mmCIF file of C-alpha atoms in Angstrom:
data_model
loop_
_atom_site.group_PDB
_atom_site.id
_atom_site.type_symbol
_atom_site.label_atom_id
_atom_site.label_comp_id
_atom_site.label_asym_id
_atom_site.label_seq_id
_atom_site.Cartn_x
_atom_site.Cartn_y
_atom_site.Cartn_z
ATOM 1 C CA MET D 1 -14.194 -19.968 23.298
ATOM 2 C CA ILE D 2 -13.931 -16.109 23.078
ATOM 3 C CA GLU D 3 -10.033 -16.059 23.563
ATOM 4 C CA LEU D 4 -9.767 -19.295 21.136
ATOM 5 C CA TRP D 5 -11.593 -17.497 18.543
ATOM 6 C CA PHE D 6 -9.595 -14.276 18.892
ATOM 7 C CA VAL D 7 -6.361 -16.375 18.590
ATOM 8 C CA ILE D 8 -7.734 -18.297 15.361
ATOM 9 C CA ILE D 9 -8.683 -14.899 13.802
ATOM 10 C CA ALA D 10 -5.219 -13.606 14.676
ATOM 11 C CA PHE D 11 -3.790 -16.748 13.099
ATOM 12 C CA LEU D 12 -5.767 -16.093 9.825
ATOM 13 C CA TRP D 13 -4.844 -12.426 9.607
ATOM 14 C CA THR D 14 -1.033 -13.561 10.225
ATOM 15 C CA GLY D 15 -1.449 -16.151 7.324
ATOM 16 C CA TYR D 16 -2.850 -13.471 5.012
ATOM 17 C CA PHE D 17 -0.059 -10.970 5.889
ATOM 18 C CA VAL D 18 2.680 -13.385 5.447
ATOM 19 C CA LEU D 19 1.712 -14.944 2.124
ATOM 20 C CA GLU D 20 0.036 -11.894 0.611
ATOM 21 C CA GLY D 21 3.115 -9.848 1.765
ATOM 22 C CA PHE D 22 5.281 -11.498 -0.843
ATOM 23 C CA ASP D 23 2.420 -11.429 -3.432
ATOM 24 C CA PHE D 24 2.444 -7.620 -2.958
ATOM 25 C CA GLY D 25 6.096 -7.294 -3.022
ATOM 26 C CA VAL D 26 6.537 -9.286 -6.166
ATOM 27 C CA GLY D 27 3.741 -7.260 -7.985
ATOM 28 C CA MET D 28 5.380 -3.996 -7.073
ATOM 29 C CA LEU D 29 8.940 -5.079 -7.989
ATOM 30 C CA ALA D 30 8.186 -7.173 -11.194
ATOM 31 C CA PRO D 31 8.492 -4.315 -13.709
ATOM 32 C CA PHE D 32 11.414 -2.625 -12.158
ATOM 33 C CA VAL D 33 13.697 -5.756 -11.715
ATOM 34 C CA SER D 34 12.749 -7.386 -15.017
ATOM 35 C CA ARG D 35 14.546 -6.579 -18.529
ATOM 36 C CA GLY D 36 11.982 -7.532 -21.228
ATOM 37 C CA ASP D 37 8.687 -9.317 -21.210
ATOM 38 C CA GLY D 38 10.395 -12.753 -20.552
ATOM 39 C CA GLU D 39 11.902 -11.714 -17.255
ATOM 40 C CA GLN D 40 8.454 -9.941 -16.363
ATOM 41 C CA ARG D 41 6.630 -13.143 -16.902
ATOM 42 C CA GLN D 42 9.238 -14.984 -15.125
ATOM 43 C CA ALA D 43 8.630 -12.775 -12.052
ATOM 44 C CA LEU D 44 4.883 -12.904 -12.194
ATOM 45 C CA GLN D 45 4.952 -16.869 -12.596
ATOM 46 C CA THR D 46 6.465 -17.090 -9.247
ATOM 47 C CA ILE D 47 3.159 -15.958 -7.711
ATOM 48 C CA GLY D 48 0.936 -17.183 -10.531
ATOM 49 C CA PRO D 49 -0.323 -20.524 -9.041
ATOM 50 C CA VAL D 50 -0.766 -19.103 -5.412
ATOM 51 C CA TRP D 51 -1.854 -15.424 -5.384
ATOM 52 C CA ASP D 52 -5.521 -16.200 -5.649
ATOM 53 C CA GLY D 53 -5.362 -18.764 -3.035
ATOM 54 C CA ASN D 54 -3.396 -16.508 -0.709
ATOM 55 C CA GLU D 55 -6.318 -13.942 -0.839
ATOM 56 C CA VAL D 56 -8.676 -16.580 0.572
ATOM 57 C CA TRP D 57 -6.903 -16.113 3.921
ATOM 58 C CA LEU D 58 -8.234 -12.544 3.986
ATOM 59 C CA ILE D 59 -11.840 -13.833 3.115
ATOM 60 C CA THR D 60 -11.690 -16.390 5.878
ATOM 61 C CA ALA D 61 -10.213 -13.920 8.430
ATOM 62 C CA VAL D 62 -13.136 -11.364 7.718
ATOM 63 C CA GLY D 63 -15.735 -14.122 7.628
ATOM 64 C CA ALA D 64 -14.509 -15.470 11.040
ATOM 65 C CA MET D 65 -14.755 -11.977 12.375
ATOM 66 C CA PHE D 66 -18.203 -11.491 11.192
ATOM 67 C CA ALA D 67 -19.245 -14.708 12.840
ATOM 68 C CA ALA D 68 -17.365 -14.880 15.930
ATOM 69 C CA PHE D 69 -17.061 -11.133 16.690
ATOM 70 C CA PRO D 70 -19.906 -9.247 15.000
ATOM 71 C CA ALA D 71 -19.381 -6.003 16.786
ATOM 72 C CA TRP D 72 -15.875 -5.767 16.118
ATOM 73 C CA TYR D 73 -16.308 -6.698 12.472
ATOM 74 C CA ALA D 74 -19.049 -3.827 12.243
ATOM 75 C CA GLY D 75 -16.837 -1.162 14.189
ATOM 76 C CA MET D 76 -13.630 -1.967 12.337
ATOM 77 C CA PHE D 77 -14.946 -1.843 8.862
ATOM 78 C CA SER D 78 -17.245 1.026 9.400
ATOM 79 C CA SER D 79 -14.467 3.245 11.012
ATOM 80 C CA PHE D 80 -12.117 2.385 8.167
ATOM 81 C CA TYR D 81 -14.604 2.323 5.453
ATOM 82 C CA LEU D 82 -12.649 4.328 2.813
ATOM 83 C CA PRO D 83 -9.286 2.541 3.234
ATOM 84 C CA VAL D 84 -10.930 -0.765 3.264
ATOM 85 C CA ALA D 85 -12.847 0.118 0.142
ATOM 86 C CA LEU D 86 -9.452 1.162 -1.419
ATOM 87 C CA VAL D 87 -7.946 -2.119 -0.451
ATOM 88 C CA LEU D 88 -10.694 -3.853 -2.339
ATOM 89 C CA VAL D 89 -10.181 -1.594 -5.405
ATOM 90 C CA GLY D 90 -6.577 -2.463 -5.333
ATOM 91 C CA LEU D 91 -7.168 -6.386 -5.077
ATOM 92 C CA ILE D 92 -9.585 -6.034 -7.974
ATOM 93 C CA VAL D 93 -7.142 -3.981 -10.153
ATOM 94 C CA ARG D 94 -4.307 -6.392 -9.340
ATOM 95 C CA GLY D 95 -6.338 -9.432 -10.129
ATOM 96 C CA VAL D 96 -7.582 -8.021 -13.497
ATOM 97 C CA GLY D 97 -4.019 -7.216 -14.294
ATOM 98 C CA LEU D 98 -2.601 -10.698 -13.470
ATOM 99 C CA GLU D 99 -5.344 -12.474 -15.351
ATOM 100 C CA TRP D 100 -5.406 -10.004 -18.399
ATOM 101 C CA ARG D 101 -1.794 -9.677 -19.008
ATOM 102 C CA GLY D 102 -1.365 -12.905 -20.908
ATOM 103 C CA LYS D 103 -4.323 -11.882 -23.200
ATOM 104 C CA VAL D 104 -3.550 -8.518 -24.576
ATOM 105 C CA THR D 105 -0.838 -7.098 -26.594
ATOM 106 C CA ASN D 106 -0.032 -3.966 -24.788
ATOM 107 C CA THR D 107 0.620 -5.073 -21.326
ATOM 108 C CA PHE D 108 1.600 -1.561 -19.819
ATOM 109 C CA TRP D 109 -1.796 -1.002 -18.197
ATOM 110 C CA CYS D 110 -1.903 -4.521 -16.780
ATOM 111 C CA ASP D 111 1.588 -4.042 -15.350
ATOM 112 C CA ALA D 112 0.585 -0.641 -13.919
ATOM 113 C CA GLY D 113 -2.540 -2.255 -12.331
ATOM 114 C CA ILE D 114 -0.400 -4.921 -10.926
ATOM 115 C CA VAL D 115 1.878 -2.378 -9.262
ATOM 116 C CA ALA D 116 -0.824 -0.076 -8.012
ATOM 117 C CA GLY D 117 -3.166 -2.901 -6.915
ATOM 118 C CA SER D 118 -0.189 -4.387 -4.760
ATOM 119 C CA ALA D 119 1.048 -1.232 -3.280
ATOM 120 C CA LEU D 120 -2.464 0.034 -2.084
ATOM 121 C CA PRO D 121 -3.272 -2.958 0.078
ATOM 122 C CA ALA D 122 0.416 -3.198 1.345
ATOM 123 C CA PHE D 123 0.212 0.385 2.606
ATOM 124 C CA LEU D 124 -3.255 0.634 3.740
ATOM 125 C CA TRP D 125 -3.423 -2.499 5.885
ATOM 126 C CA GLY D 126 -0.433 -1.285 7.941
ATOM 127 C CA ALA D 127 -2.007 2.158 8.248
ATOM 128 C CA VAL D 128 -5.290 0.652 9.360
ATOM 129 C CA PHE D 129 -3.806 -1.430 12.053
ATOM 130 C CA ALA D 130 -1.477 1.300 13.315
ATOM 131 C CA ASP D 131 -4.494 3.481 13.609
ATOM 132 C CA MET D 132 -6.281 0.916 15.467
ATOM 133 C CA LEU D 133 -3.389 0.727 18.028
ATOM 134 C CA PHE D 134 -2.534 4.319 18.284
ATOM 135 C CA ALA D 135 -5.424 6.427 16.832
ATOM 136 C CA GLY D 136 -2.950 9.010 15.353
ATOM 137 C CA GLY D 137 -2.380 10.167 11.851
ATOM 138 C CA LEU D 138 1.560 10.085 12.069
ATOM 139 C CA ALA D 139 1.335 6.613 13.623
ATOM 140 C CA ALA D 140 -0.996 5.519 10.846
ATOM 141 C CA LEU D 141 1.311 6.969 8.173
ATOM 142 C CA LEU D 142 4.422 5.223 9.774
ATOM 143 C CA GLY D 143 2.517 1.952 9.983
ATOM 144 C CA GLY D 144 1.576 2.080 6.305
ATOM 145 C CA VAL D 145 5.208 2.955 5.230
ATOM 146 C CA PHE D 146 6.563 0.203 7.253
ATOM 147 C CA SER D 147 3.949 -2.456 5.929
ATOM 148 C CA LEU D 148 4.885 -1.405 2.367
ATOM 149 C CA ALA D 149 8.692 -1.581 3.076
ATOM 150 C CA VAL D 150 8.464 -4.985 4.492
ATOM 151 C CA SER D 151 6.211 -6.229 1.645
ATOM 152 C CA VAL D 152 8.775 -5.022 -0.815
ATOM 153 C CA LEU D 153 11.564 -6.736 1.141
ATOM 154 C CA HIS D 154 9.410 -9.778 1.601
ATOM 155 C CA GLY D 155 8.618 -10.020 -2.205
ATOM 156 C CA ALA D 156 12.281 -9.202 -3.205
ATOM 157 C CA VAL D 157 13.468 -12.036 -1.022
ATOM 158 C CA PHE D 158 10.837 -14.335 -2.451
ATOM 159 C CA LEU D 159 11.876 -13.542 -6.021
ATOM 160 C CA ALA D 160 15.414 -14.340 -5.320
ATOM 161 C CA LEU D 161 14.482 -17.615 -3.787
ATOM 162 C CA ARG D 162 12.161 -18.682 -6.681
ATOM 163 C CA THR D 163 14.046 -17.421 -9.852
ATOM 164 C CA ASP D 164 17.291 -17.957 -11.340
ATOM 165 C CA GLY D 165 19.678 -16.095 -13.757
ATOM 166 C CA PRO D 166 19.793 -12.260 -14.119
ATOM 167 C CA LEU D 167 16.335 -11.787 -12.267
ATOM 168 C CA ARG D 168 17.524 -13.450 -9.162
ATOM 169 C CA ALA D 169 20.639 -11.300 -9.118
ATOM 170 C CA ARG D 170 18.446 -8.106 -9.520
ATOM 171 C CA ALA D 171 15.997 -9.382 -6.878
ATOM 172 C CA ARG D 172 18.818 -9.919 -4.395
ATOM 173 C CA THR D 173 19.920 -6.242 -5.199
ATOM 174 C CA ALA D 174 16.442 -4.999 -4.677
ATOM 175 C CA ALA D 175 16.181 -6.922 -1.251
ATOM 176 C CA LEU D 176 19.266 -5.215 -0.068
ATOM 177 C CA ALA D 177 17.816 -1.757 -1.212
ATOM 178 C CA ALA D 178 14.403 -2.467 0.493
ATOM 179 C CA SER D 179 16.271 -3.623 3.601
ATOM 180 C CA ALA D 180 17.904 -0.205 4.061
ATOM 181 C CA VAL D 181 14.536 1.139 4.233
ATOM 182 C CA ALA D 182 12.571 -1.618 6.047
ATOM 183 C CA VAL D 183 15.092 -2.117 8.781
ATOM 184 C CA PRO D 184 15.321 1.634 10.241
ATOM 185 C CA VAL D 185 11.569 2.154 9.557
ATOM 186 C CA GLY D 186 10.781 -1.015 11.258
ATOM 187 C CA ALA D 187 12.927 -0.153 14.214
ATOM 188 C CA LEU D 188 10.972 3.155 14.434
ATOM 189 C CA ALA D 189 7.551 1.636 14.033
ATOM 190 C CA LEU D 190 8.081 -1.236 16.340
ATOM 191 C CA SER D 191 9.309 0.949 18.984
ATOM 192 C CA GLN D 192 5.883 2.275 19.211
ATOM 193 C CA VAL D 193 4.358 -1.040 20.571
ATOM 194 C CA GLY D 194 4.096 -2.301 23.915
ATOM 195 C CA GLY D 195 3.740 1.184 25.517
ATOM 196 C CA LEU D 196 6.828 2.574 24.103
ATOM 197 C CA GLY D 197 5.169 4.894 21.495
ATOM 198 C CA PHE D 198 5.604 8.523 21.281
ATOM 199 C CA LEU D 199 3.718 9.067 17.914
ATOM 200 C CA GLY D 200 0.017 9.241 19.117
ATOM 201 C CA GLY D 201 -0.261 7.407 22.478
ATOM 202 C CA ALA D 202 -2.604 4.864 23.408
ATOM 203 C CA GLY D 203 -5.636 4.457 20.787
ATOM 204 C CA PHE D 204 -8.032 1.456 20.318
ATOM 205 C CA SER D 205 -6.387 -1.070 22.376
ATOM 206 C CA GLY D 206 -5.671 1.172 25.248
ATOM 207 C CA GLY D 207 -1.913 0.509 24.754
ATOM 208 C CA ALA D 208 0.243 -1.600 27.161
ATOM 209 C CA ASP D 209 -1.997 -0.605 30.214
ATOM 210 C CA GLY D 210 -5.066 -2.305 28.324
ATOM 211 C CA ALA D 211 -3.210 -5.286 27.327
ATOM 212 C CA GLY D 212 -2.204 -6.134 30.962
ATOM 213 C CA LEU D 213 1.114 -7.494 32.226
ATOM 214 C CA LEU D 214 1.267 -10.670 30.381
ATOM 215 C CA GLY D 215 0.116 -8.910 27.030
ATOM 216 C CA GLY D 216 2.551 -6.249 27.664
ATOM 217 C CA LEU D 217 5.411 -8.656 28.031
ATOM 218 C CA VAL D 218 4.566 -10.536 24.935
ATOM 219 C CA SER D 219 4.309 -7.589 22.678
ATOM 220 C CA GLY D 220 7.385 -6.036 24.310
ATOM 221 C CA VAL D 221 9.212 -9.096 23.362
ATOM 222 C CA ALA D 222 7.826 -9.807 19.797
ATOM 223 C CA ALA D 223 8.282 -6.223 18.434
ATOM 224 C CA PRO D 224 12.031 -6.014 18.932
ATOM 225 C CA ALA D 225 12.306 -9.710 17.954
ATOM 226 C CA ALA D 226 10.772 -8.799 14.781
ATOM 227 C CA ALA D 227 13.142 -5.728 14.120
ATOM 228 C CA LEU D 228 16.017 -8.158 14.722
ATOM 229 C CA ALA D 229 14.527 -10.621 12.309
ATOM 230 C CA LEU D 230 14.461 -7.823 9.617
ATOM 231 C CA ALA D 231 18.048 -6.987 10.311
ATOM 232 C CA ALA D 232 18.950 -10.911 10.098
ATOM 233 C CA ALA D 233 17.072 -10.888 6.704
ATOM 234 C CA ALA D 234 19.304 -8.162 5.375
ATOM 235 C CA VAL D 235 22.496 -9.990 6.465
ATOM 236 C CA LEU D 236 21.038 -13.398 5.163
ATOM 237 C CA ILE D 237 20.250 -12.120 1.640
ATOM 238 C CA TRP D 238 23.721 -10.357 1.554
ATOM 239 C CA ARG D 239 25.225 -13.706 2.181
ATOM 240 C CA ARG D 240 23.121 -15.273 -0.678
ATOM 241 C CA ARG D 241 21.013 -17.363 1.729
ATOM 242 C CA GLU D 242 17.741 -16.747 0.356
ATOM 243 C CA GLY D 243 15.832 -19.421 1.936
ATOM 244 C CA TRP D 244 16.889 -18.413 5.441
ATOM 245 C CA ALA D 245 16.425 -14.654 4.520
ATOM 246 C CA PHE D 246 12.775 -15.645 3.509
ATOM 247 C CA ALA D 247 12.233 -17.426 6.809
ATOM 248 C CA ALA D 248 13.595 -14.249 8.502
ATOM 249 C CA THR D 249 11.103 -11.947 6.622
ATOM 250 C CA ALA D 250 8.202 -14.297 7.181
ATOM 251 C CA GLY D 251 9.293 -14.622 10.830
ATOM 252 C CA ALA D 252 9.332 -10.995 11.462
ATOM 253 C CA ILE D 253 5.729 -10.459 10.004
ATOM 254 C CA VAL D 254 4.422 -13.079 12.190
ATOM 255 C CA LEU D 255 6.096 -11.434 15.229
ATOM 256 C CA VAL D 256 4.708 -8.109 14.319
ATOM 257 C CA SER D 257 1.247 -9.776 14.002
ATOM 258 C CA VAL D 258 1.812 -11.330 17.619
ATOM 259 C CA ALA D 259 2.647 -7.725 18.916
ATOM 260 C CA VAL D 260 -0.334 -6.005 17.249
ATOM 261 C CA PHE D 261 -2.957 -8.652 18.178
ATOM 262 C CA THR D 262 -1.637 -8.985 21.803
ATOM 263 C CA GLU D 263 -2.147 -5.301 22.102
ATOM 264 C CA LEU D 264 -5.622 -5.389 20.481
ATOM 265 C CA ALA D 265 -6.762 -8.263 22.655
ATOM 266 C CA PRO D 266 -8.362 -6.791 25.726
ATOM 267 C CA MET D 267 -10.062 -4.054 23.833
ATOM 268 C CA PRO D 268 -10.258 -4.265 19.915
ATOM 269 C CA LEU D 269 -12.183 -1.253 19.608
ATOM 270 C CA PRO D 270 -12.481 1.773 21.832
ATOM 271 C CA GLY D 271 -14.965 0.990 24.813
ATOM 272 C CA LEU D 272 -15.563 -2.585 23.450
ATOM 273 C CA THR D 273 -14.107 -5.594 25.094
ATOM 274 C CA LEU D 274 -13.729 -8.861 23.533
ATOM 275 C CA ALA D 275 -16.475 -10.466 25.674
ATOM 276 C CA GLU D 276 -18.883 -7.572 24.491
ATOM 277 C CA ALA D 277 -17.820 -7.964 20.780
ATOM 278 C CA ALA D 278 -18.181 -11.720 20.797
ATOM 279 C CA SER D 279 -21.219 -14.017 19.537
ATOM 280 C CA GLY D 280 -23.027 -16.099 21.865
ATOM 281 C CA PRO D 281 -21.782 -19.408 23.027
ATOM 282 C CA TYR D 282 -23.798 -21.624 20.845
ATOM 283 C CA THR D 283 -22.470 -19.566 17.604
ATOM 284 C CA LEU D 284 -18.813 -20.026 18.780
ATOM 285 C CA THR D 285 -19.387 -23.752 19.545
ATOM 286 C CA MET D 286 -20.727 -24.281 16.022
ATOM 287 C CA LEU D 287 -17.846 -22.189 14.410
ATOM 288 C CA SER D 288 -15.425 -24.344 16.422
ATOM 289 C CA TRP D 289 -16.686 -27.557 14.731
ATOM 290 C CA ILE D 290 -16.823 -26.035 11.485
ATOM 291 C CA GLY D 291 -13.278 -24.868 11.882
ATOM 292 C CA LEU D 292 -11.917 -28.059 13.313
ATOM 293 C CA ILE D 293 -13.365 -29.960 10.134
ATOM 294 C CA ALA D 294 -12.395 -27.462 7.368
ATOM 295 C CA LEU D 295 -9.135 -25.631 8.513
ATOM 296 C CA PRO D 296 -6.967 -28.962 8.252
ATOM 297 C CA PHE D 297 -8.001 -29.666 4.830
ATOM 298 C CA VAL D 298 -7.512 -25.933 3.694
ATOM 299 C CA LEU D 299 -3.981 -26.137 5.295
ATOM 300 C CA LEU D 300 -3.041 -29.472 3.657
ATOM 301 C CA TYR D 301 -4.209 -28.241 0.248
ATOM 302 C CA GLN D 302 -2.500 -24.943 0.450
ATOM 303 C CA GLY D 303 0.874 -26.699 1.621
ATOM 304 C CA TRP D 304 0.383 -29.109 -1.243
ATOM 305 C CA THR D 305 0.139 -26.360 -3.785
ATOM 306 C CA TYR D 306 3.430 -24.677 -2.596
ATOM 307 C CA TRP D 307 5.025 -28.006 -2.541
ATOM 308 C CA VAL D 308 4.208 -28.700 -6.187
ATOM 309 C CA PHE D 309 5.402 -25.211 -7.360
ATOM 310 C CA ARG D 310 8.529 -25.244 -5.207
ATOM 311 C CA LYS D 311 11.079 -25.191 -7.970
ATOM 312 C CA ARG D 312 12.735 -22.134 -9.339
ATOM 313 C CA VAL D 313 10.973 -20.499 -12.134
ATOM 314 C CA LEU D 314 13.031 -19.974 -15.387
ATOM 315 C CA ILE D 315 12.443 -17.455 -18.202
ATOM 316 C CA PRO D 316 9.500 -18.821 -20.328
ATOM 317 C CA ALA D 317 10.395 -19.942 -23.659
#
């Protein structure tokens, strides 16, 4: 049960990073790739029907941590109180900007809030998880830059996939520019995972030694595969294959998450094993029944939402 719930929580965090990743990227890019209010609205309408639903993955992931691993939840969110608080501020500011933009005449502050509210979580989540792995300031900075760059790339590819006309062309150009940063930064950041790091050594997880042989093999394969997926995304967007490029950026995020959570699996906090962090067997059993009933409906509903809004977004009349 303990291992099962760790995998479920890793899955929820991964879903959040994949789905909110392109939300953050679109939010950061929209004012810079748009020419006029019409294109700005076109860009934001690509995430308009889904951005608040994507945030549910974060709420569910944190709630599952609280119920299944209360000691891990308490230790993580108290150790990173300030960055997590800033993440919440960013999400609130972004939500206000998205909701108010169509209700005000001067949209400057709404657009600024959307950009800042997207950039803050995109950077800070990468910094938090990198610090959990390596407990080093430079490693945390590198993790934040990597997460920010990948979010911009992911969002640019999503914009190219979901829009048409001049905005699509500019989004493709932005994706190529973002890949020029994301690929080398990703290669450097991912080289730190699986015991190869040199920017801070082993941290919360105990590095590859703590992960064990199997964990070290998994993270050692997933990390370079993620770097290759980012490089493939750059090639695919250059060849105007937006759908495959989006699959590549999403796959890269999934592989990074696999590498990170594999490293965290034996000891998510210093001196705290999964067994010590977990709730009792009865609690985990009840959570399993609740998850078995609720999770399929949530996945079906969100899949249906993306299917309904799958067409390209044109400039609003």
